Amino acid sequence: MGDALGAPTEQRSIDQIRARFGGRVEQFYAPPQDSPFAKGRAAGQFTDDSSQMIMLAEAFIAGGGTITARAVADMLVEWSGKPEYFPHFAGPSTRRAIAAIKAGEDPERIGAQGVETTEGASNGGAMRIAPAGLVHPGDPAGAVQAAAITCRPSHFTSVGVSAAAAIAGAVSVALCDDVTLIDVVRAAVWSAEEGAAIGAQHGREVAGPSIARRIELAAEIAVAAPDLDTATRRIADIIGAGLPAAEAVPAAIGLLVAAGGDPWMTVVAAANVGDDTDTVACMAGSIAGAMHGISRVPQDRYAEVQAANGVDIADLARRLTAVAHPR
């Protein structure tokens, strides 16, 4: 839902969003023709974020709740054959990874290649990672390990793994009974630290800010803000919400906190934060949804997304639950 809500606002600033849509976006719109990536999509249709997330979920299901770098590589190649997604939405690290996979390179190591700090440090590994947390409910360590494996073909760096691990660990803990936002934030921080260490030791260390520390900062900004709009603007100004994983992932956690974990208001905040809105909303919404479940999701909005994309989300959830490894 967050991905679809953020598709028409992507790459715009907060003020541009409000001017273009007449205020805060709280319903699904068809992306305007000046949208750089999502133009041509219908209202309620999702983008690369959810399409890859669903395909990754199917890969986990096919693996009985486990994942391999080869399975992720095969998924990425299959995704690249979808003309409605790949030409318009593929990010820099994902494009590079798919080209290398098709050239026969080892998917275990592709994501660690490169010398520039931006390579493998974008948010593409984190945007799709929710299934790694969903198959490891209450087990953030298991979620982190699974997240690291998914990053090997595309984002196997200290920053890339840290980002994916933060979201996966947060989703894992969000599934626990009686969980609080503090628990979820702590899980995201711990998982980000673990992921950074895995990426640095086994992949490639890249220079950049600590995702764990920036998650803490984003949460502090959210708590200190007097209202959701103020928190959203402060997070946009201080943390950023762009393509770099060190912006998008902390922003997602901060907006989750600012919205009190409410699934709909979390994705509304993220869809209006500006920049990479669809990705931030997809990640933040995944955590909020895991925390509160379908009962807290507006059923009319849920129905809109299912109809617009022709997917049976409930069936996917049931099959994913069947292969989960509860702690």
PDB file of C-alpha atoms in Angstrom, residues 71-276:
ATOM      1  CA  ALA A  71      17.559 -17.951  -5.798  1.00  0.00           C
ATOM      2  CA  VAL A  72      17.744 -14.165  -5.412  1.00  0.00           C
ATOM      3  CA  ALA A  73      19.780 -13.894  -8.612  1.00  0.00           C
ATOM      4  CA  ASP A  74      17.212 -15.953 -10.499  1.00  0.00           C
ATOM      5  CA  MET A  75      14.454 -13.776  -9.065  1.00  0.00           C
ATOM      6  CA  LEU A  76      16.201 -10.604 -10.218  1.00  0.00           C
ATOM      7  CA  VAL A  77      16.685 -11.955 -13.730  1.00  0.00           C
ATOM      8  CA  GLU A  78      13.031 -12.982 -13.870  1.00  0.00           C
ATOM      9  CA  TRP A  79      12.012  -9.534 -12.619  1.00  0.00           C
ATOM     10  CA  SER A  80      14.165  -7.892 -15.298  1.00  0.00           C
ATOM     11  CA  GLY A  81      11.982  -9.578 -17.901  1.00  0.00           C
ATOM     12  CA  LYS A  82       8.891  -7.707 -16.750  1.00  0.00           C
ATOM     13  CA  PRO A  83       8.523  -4.678 -19.055  1.00  0.00           C
ATOM     14  CA  GLU A  84       6.153  -2.906 -16.693  1.00  0.00           C
ATOM     15  CA  TYR A  85       8.862  -2.723 -14.009  1.00  0.00           C
ATOM     16  CA  PHE A  86      12.496  -3.150 -15.046  1.00  0.00           C
ATOM     17  CA  PRO A  87      12.925  -0.449 -17.718  1.00  0.00           C
ATOM     18  CA  HIS A  88      11.300   2.216 -15.557  1.00  0.00           C
ATOM     19  CA  PHE A  89      12.220   1.372 -11.982  1.00  0.00           C
ATOM     20  CA  ALA A  90      15.473  -0.600 -11.702  1.00  0.00           C
ATOM     21  CA  GLY A  91      17.996   1.186  -9.499  1.00  0.00           C
ATOM     22  CA  PRO A  92      21.732   1.468 -10.168  1.00  0.00           C
ATOM     23  CA  SER A  93      22.905  -1.445  -8.010  1.00  0.00           C
ATOM     24  CA  THR A  94      20.126  -3.717  -9.230  1.00  0.00           C
ATOM     25  CA  ARG A  95      20.805  -2.925 -12.903  1.00  0.00           C
ATOM     26  CA  ARG A  96      24.504  -3.648 -12.416  1.00  0.00           C
ATOM     27  CA  ALA A  97      23.711  -6.890 -10.593  1.00  0.00           C
ATOM     28  CA  ILE A  98      21.321  -8.151 -13.254  1.00  0.00           C
ATOM     29  CA  ALA A  99      23.838  -7.450 -16.010  1.00  0.00           C
ATOM     30  CA  ALA A 100      26.530  -9.342 -14.082  1.00  0.00           C
ATOM     31  CA  ILE A 101      24.226 -12.279 -13.369  1.00  0.00           C
ATOM     32  CA  LYS A 102      23.308 -12.537 -17.038  1.00  0.00           C
ATOM     33  CA  ALA A 103      27.029 -12.444 -17.869  1.00  0.00           C
ATOM     34  CA  GLY A 104      27.555 -15.534 -15.725  1.00  0.00           C
ATOM     35  CA  GLU A 105      29.263 -13.980 -12.722  1.00  0.00           C
ATOM     36  CA  ASP A 106      29.005 -15.547  -9.260  1.00  0.00           C
ATOM     37  CA  PRO A 107      25.886 -14.248  -7.453  1.00  0.00           C
ATOM     38  CA  GLU A 108      27.594 -14.874  -4.123  1.00  0.00           C
ATOM     39  CA  ARG A 109      30.071 -12.065  -4.863  1.00  0.00           C
ATOM     40  CA  ILE A 110      28.482  -9.680  -7.368  1.00  0.00           C
ATOM     41  CA  GLY A 111      27.085  -7.382  -4.687  1.00  0.00           C
ATOM     42  CA  ALA A 112      30.530  -6.907  -3.150  1.00  0.00           C
ATOM     43  CA  GLN A 113      32.108  -5.681  -6.370  1.00  0.00           C
ATOM     44  CA  GLY A 114      33.039  -2.079  -7.024  1.00  0.00           C
ATOM     45  CA  VAL A 115      35.224   0.652  -5.595  1.00  0.00           C
ATOM     46  CA  GLU A 116      32.825   3.581  -5.364  1.00  0.00           C
ATOM     47  CA  THR A 117      30.957   4.256  -2.138  1.00  0.00           C
ATOM     48  CA  THR A 118      27.608   4.443  -3.921  1.00  0.00           C
ATOM     49  CA  GLU A 119      27.865   0.950  -5.408  1.00  0.00           C
ATOM     50  CA  GLY A 120      25.807  -1.499  -3.383  1.00  0.00           C
ATOM     51  CA  ALA A 121      24.815   1.236  -0.935  1.00  0.00           C
ATOM     52  CA  SER A 122      21.442   2.220  -2.382  1.00  0.00           C
ATOM     53  CA  ASN A 123      18.138   1.170  -0.838  1.00  0.00           C
ATOM     54  CA  GLY A 124      17.261  -1.590  -3.313  1.00  0.00           C
ATOM     55  CA  GLY A 125      18.266  -4.417  -0.992  1.00  0.00           C
ATOM     56  CA  ALA A 126      16.212  -3.028   1.884  1.00  0.00           C
ATOM     57  CA  MET A 127      13.080  -2.161  -0.090  1.00  0.00           C
ATOM     58  CA  ARG A 128      12.248  -5.817  -0.838  1.00  0.00           C
ATOM     59  CA  ILE A 129      13.465  -7.422   2.388  1.00  0.00           C
ATOM     60  CA  ALA A 130      10.309  -7.703   4.526  1.00  0.00           C
ATOM     61  CA  PRO A 131       9.851 -11.441   3.747  1.00  0.00           C
ATOM     62  CA  ALA A 132      13.157 -12.179   5.511  1.00  0.00           C
ATOM     63  CA  GLY A 133      11.615 -10.846   8.704  1.00  0.00           C
ATOM     64  CA  LEU A 134       8.252 -12.495   8.087  1.00  0.00           C
ATOM     65  CA  VAL A 135       9.781 -15.981   7.879  1.00  0.00           C
ATOM     66  CA  HIS A 136      11.744 -15.366  11.095  1.00  0.00           C
ATOM     67  CA  PRO A 137       9.097 -14.064  13.520  1.00  0.00           C
ATOM     68  CA  GLY A 138      10.635 -13.094  16.834  1.00  0.00           C
ATOM     69  CA  ASP A 139      14.093 -14.037  15.559  1.00  0.00           C
ATOM     70  CA  PRO A 140      15.927 -10.908  14.418  1.00  0.00           C
ATOM     71  CA  ALA A 141      19.229 -12.789  14.258  1.00  0.00           C
ATOM     72  CA  GLY A 142      17.728 -15.226  11.760  1.00  0.00           C
ATOM     73  CA  ALA A 143      16.190 -12.344   9.837  1.00  0.00           C
ATOM     74  CA  VAL A 144      19.566 -10.586   9.655  1.00  0.00           C
ATOM     75  CA  GLN A 145      21.288 -13.688   8.308  1.00  0.00           C
ATOM     76  CA  ALA A 146      18.588 -14.143   5.681  1.00  0.00           C
ATOM     77  CA  ALA A 147      18.790 -10.466   4.742  1.00  0.00           C
ATOM     78  CA  ALA A 148      22.543 -10.734   4.255  1.00  0.00           C
ATOM     79  CA  ILE A 149      22.092 -13.643   1.859  1.00  0.00           C
ATOM     80  CA  THR A 150      19.584 -11.688  -0.225  1.00  0.00           C
ATOM     81  CA  CYS A 151      22.101  -8.848  -0.535  1.00  0.00           C
ATOM     82  CA  ARG A 152      24.878 -10.998  -1.976  1.00  0.00           C
ATOM     83  CA  PRO A 153      23.929 -10.572  -5.646  1.00  0.00           C
ATOM     84  CA  SER A 154      23.295  -6.827  -5.494  1.00  0.00           C
ATOM     85  CA  HIS A 155      23.991  -4.965  -2.216  1.00  0.00           C
ATOM     86  CA  PHE A 156      26.667  -6.970  -0.377  1.00  0.00           C
ATOM     87  CA  THR A 157      28.353  -4.025   1.320  1.00  0.00           C
ATOM     88  CA  SER A 158      28.486  -2.795   4.895  1.00  0.00           C
ATOM     89  CA  VAL A 159      25.842  -0.176   4.128  1.00  0.00           C
ATOM     90  CA  GLY A 160      23.663  -2.353   1.907  1.00  0.00           C
ATOM     91  CA  VAL A 161      23.485  -5.254   4.348  1.00  0.00           C
ATOM     92  CA  SER A 162      23.038  -2.927   7.327  1.00  0.00           C
ATOM     93  CA  ALA A 163      20.037  -1.328   5.641  1.00  0.00           C
ATOM     94  CA  ALA A 164      18.360  -4.594   4.680  1.00  0.00           C
ATOM     95  CA  ALA A 165      19.079  -6.110   8.083  1.00  0.00           C
ATOM     96  CA  ALA A 166      17.527  -3.136   9.882  1.00  0.00           C
ATOM     97  CA  ILE A 167      14.208  -3.556   8.073  1.00  0.00           C
ATOM     98  CA  ALA A 168      14.225  -7.358   8.313  1.00  0.00           C
ATOM     99  CA  GLY A 169      15.013  -7.304  12.028  1.00  0.00           C
ATOM    100  CA  ALA A 170      12.362  -4.684  12.692  1.00  0.00           C
ATOM    101  CA  VAL A 171       9.731  -6.726  10.830  1.00  0.00           C
ATOM    102  CA  SER A 172      10.752  -9.855  12.741  1.00  0.00           C
ATOM    103  CA  VAL A 173      10.317  -8.236  16.152  1.00  0.00           C
ATOM    104  CA  ALA A 174       7.191  -6.340  15.066  1.00  0.00           C
ATOM    105  CA  LEU A 175       5.459  -9.711  14.713  1.00  0.00           C
ATOM    106  CA  CYS A 176       5.830 -10.465  18.434  1.00  0.00           C
ATOM    107  CA  ASP A 177       2.889 -10.234  20.814  1.00  0.00           C
ATOM    108  CA  ASP A 178       2.667  -7.084  22.946  1.00  0.00           C
ATOM    109  CA  VAL A 179       5.538  -5.466  21.059  1.00  0.00           C
ATOM    110  CA  THR A 180       6.172  -1.736  21.474  1.00  0.00           C
ATOM    111  CA  LEU A 181       7.669   0.825  19.125  1.00  0.00           C
ATOM    112  CA  ILE A 182      10.680   0.985  21.415  1.00  0.00           C
ATOM    113  CA  ASP A 183      11.190  -2.747  20.894  1.00  0.00           C
ATOM    114  CA  VAL A 184      10.970  -2.321  17.136  1.00  0.00           C
ATOM    115  CA  VAL A 185      13.410   0.593  17.037  1.00  0.00           C
ATOM    116  CA  ARG A 186      15.878  -1.273  19.231  1.00  0.00           C
ATOM    117  CA  ALA A 187      15.597  -4.280  16.936  1.00  0.00           C
ATOM    118  CA  ALA A 188      16.241  -2.101  13.895  1.00  0.00           C
ATOM    119  CA  VAL A 189      19.321  -0.566  15.524  1.00  0.00           C
ATOM    120  CA  TRP A 190      20.728  -3.910  16.663  1.00  0.00           C
ATOM    121  CA  SER A 191      20.049  -5.501  13.293  1.00  0.00           C
ATOM    122  CA  ALA A 192      21.646  -2.580  11.450  1.00  0.00           C
ATOM    123  CA  GLU A 193      24.800  -3.002  13.520  1.00  0.00           C
ATOM    124  CA  GLU A 194      24.889  -6.750  12.901  1.00  0.00           C
ATOM    125  CA  GLY A 195      24.288  -6.265   9.203  1.00  0.00           C
ATOM    126  CA  ALA A 196      27.043  -3.672   8.906  1.00  0.00           C
ATOM    127  CA  ALA A 197      29.502  -6.087  10.496  1.00  0.00           C
ATOM    128  CA  ILE A 198      28.485  -8.929   8.173  1.00  0.00           C
ATOM    129  CA  GLY A 199      28.738  -6.712   5.117  1.00  0.00           C
ATOM    130  CA  ALA A 200      32.134  -5.342   6.114  1.00  0.00           C
ATOM    131  CA  GLN A 201      33.601  -8.744   6.983  1.00  0.00           C
ATOM    132  CA  HIS A 202      32.203 -10.897   4.211  1.00  0.00           C
ATOM    133  CA  GLY A 203      31.320  -8.377   1.515  1.00  0.00           C
ATOM    134  CA  ARG A 204      32.835  -4.931   0.990  1.00  0.00           C
ATOM    135  CA  GLU A 205      33.135  -2.126   3.493  1.00  0.00           C
ATOM    136  CA  VAL A 206      32.114   1.240   2.100  1.00  0.00           C
ATOM    137  CA  ALA A 207      32.483   4.676   3.598  1.00  0.00           C
ATOM    138  CA  GLY A 208      29.321   6.276   4.859  1.00  0.00           C
ATOM    139  CA  PRO A 209      27.307   7.195   7.932  1.00  0.00           C
ATOM    140  CA  SER A 210      26.123   4.568  10.396  1.00  0.00           C
ATOM    141  CA  ILE A 211      22.597   3.454   9.603  1.00  0.00           C
ATOM    142  CA  ALA A 212      22.150   2.371  13.225  1.00  0.00           C
ATOM    143  CA  ARG A 213      23.060   5.816  14.572  1.00  0.00           C
ATOM    144  CA  ARG A 214      20.860   7.514  11.975  1.00  0.00           C
ATOM    145  CA  ILE A 215      17.914   5.305  12.960  1.00  0.00           C
ATOM    146  CA  GLU A 216      18.376   6.482  16.531  1.00  0.00           C
ATOM    147  CA  LEU A 217      18.506  10.087  15.347  1.00  0.00           C
ATOM    148  CA  ALA A 218      15.387   9.695  13.208  1.00  0.00           C
ATOM    149  CA  ALA A 219      13.484   8.179  16.126  1.00  0.00           C
ATOM    150  CA  GLU A 220      14.592  11.028  18.397  1.00  0.00           C
ATOM    151  CA  ILE A 221      13.411  13.583  15.837  1.00  0.00           C
ATOM    152  CA  ALA A 222      10.044  11.835  15.602  1.00  0.00           C
ATOM    153  CA  VAL A 223       9.531  11.725  19.361  1.00  0.00           C
ATOM    154  CA  ALA A 224      10.472  15.392  19.802  1.00  0.00           C
ATOM    155  CA  ALA A 225       8.135  16.676  17.068  1.00  0.00           C
ATOM    156  CA  PRO A 226       4.756  18.071  18.178  1.00  0.00           C
ATOM    157  CA  ASP A 227       2.807  16.496  15.298  1.00  0.00           C
ATOM    158  CA  LEU A 228       3.144  14.209  12.300  1.00  0.00           C
ATOM    159  CA  ASP A 229       3.602  16.940   9.692  1.00  0.00           C
ATOM    160  CA  THR A 230       6.393  18.555  11.698  1.00  0.00           C
ATOM    161  CA  ALA A 231       8.103  15.214  12.205  1.00  0.00           C
ATOM    162  CA  THR A 232       7.839  14.442   8.504  1.00  0.00           C
ATOM    163  CA  ARG A 233       9.422  17.732   7.485  1.00  0.00           C
ATOM    164  CA  ARG A 234      12.198  17.484  10.066  1.00  0.00           C
ATOM    165  CA  ILE A 235      13.039  13.953   8.976  1.00  0.00           C
ATOM    166  CA  ALA A 236      13.125  15.097   5.348  1.00  0.00           C
ATOM    167  CA  ASP A 237      15.389  18.032   6.231  1.00  0.00           C
ATOM    168  CA  ILE A 238      17.782  16.253   8.601  1.00  0.00           C
ATOM    169  CA  ILE A 239      17.773  12.565   7.675  1.00  0.00           C
ATOM    170  CA  GLY A 240      16.721  12.743   4.033  1.00  0.00           C
ATOM    171  CA  ALA A 241      14.549  10.192   2.255  1.00  0.00           C
ATOM    172  CA  GLY A 242      16.420   9.526  -0.958  1.00  0.00           C
ATOM    173  CA  LEU A 243      18.008   6.653  -2.845  1.00  0.00           C
ATOM    174  CA  PRO A 244      20.968   6.172  -0.449  1.00  0.00           C
ATOM    175  CA  ALA A 245      20.174   3.435   2.054  1.00  0.00           C
ATOM    176  CA  ALA A 246      21.588   5.611   4.831  1.00  0.00           C
ATOM    177  CA  GLU A 247      18.756   8.067   4.166  1.00  0.00           C
ATOM    178  CA  ALA A 248      15.769   5.919   3.230  1.00  0.00           C
ATOM    179  CA  VAL A 249      15.985   3.279   5.967  1.00  0.00           C
ATOM    180  CA  PRO A 250      16.396   5.646   8.941  1.00  0.00           C
ATOM    181  CA  ALA A 251      13.642   7.825   7.474  1.00  0.00           C
ATOM    182  CA  ALA A 252      11.310   4.821   7.310  1.00  0.00           C
ATOM    183  CA  ILE A 253      11.914   3.990  10.974  1.00  0.00           C
ATOM    184  CA  GLY A 254      11.539   7.615  12.027  1.00  0.00           C
ATOM    185  CA  LEU A 255       8.233   8.006  10.196  1.00  0.00           C
ATOM    186  CA  LEU A 256       6.974   4.764  11.726  1.00  0.00           C
ATOM    187  CA  VAL A 257       7.654   6.254  15.154  1.00  0.00           C
ATOM    188  CA  ALA A 258       6.147   9.621  14.209  1.00  0.00           C
ATOM    189  CA  ALA A 259       2.905   7.907  13.165  1.00  0.00           C
ATOM    190  CA  GLY A 260       2.767   5.878  16.360  1.00  0.00           C
ATOM    191  CA  GLY A 261       3.073   2.687  14.360  1.00  0.00           C
ATOM    192  CA  ASP A 262      -0.374   3.087  12.794  1.00  0.00           C
ATOM    193  CA  PRO A 263      -0.124   1.317   9.418  1.00  0.00           C
ATOM    194  CA  TRP A 264      -2.104   3.800   7.344  1.00  0.00           C
ATOM    195  CA  MET A 265      -0.703   6.980   8.880  1.00  0.00           C
ATOM    196  CA  THR A 266       2.804   5.537   8.619  1.00  0.00           C
ATOM    197  CA  VAL A 267       2.511   5.126   4.859  1.00  0.00           C
ATOM    198  CA  VAL A 268       0.753   8.483   4.538  1.00  0.00           C
ATOM    199  CA  ALA A 269       3.679  10.177   6.286  1.00  0.00           C
ATOM    200  CA  ALA A 270       6.192   8.325   4.121  1.00  0.00           C
ATOM    201  CA  ALA A 271       4.339   9.061   0.880  1.00  0.00           C
ATOM    202  CA  ASN A 272       4.477  12.758   1.749  1.00  0.00           C
ATOM    203  CA  VAL A 273       8.079  12.983   3.004  1.00  0.00           C
ATOM    204  CA  GLY A 274       9.398  13.638  -0.496  1.00  0.00           C
ATOM    205  CA  ASP A 275      12.175  12.103  -2.604  1.00  0.00           C
ATOM    206  CA  ASP A 276      12.091   8.271  -2.689  1.00  0.00           C
TER     207      ASP A 276
END
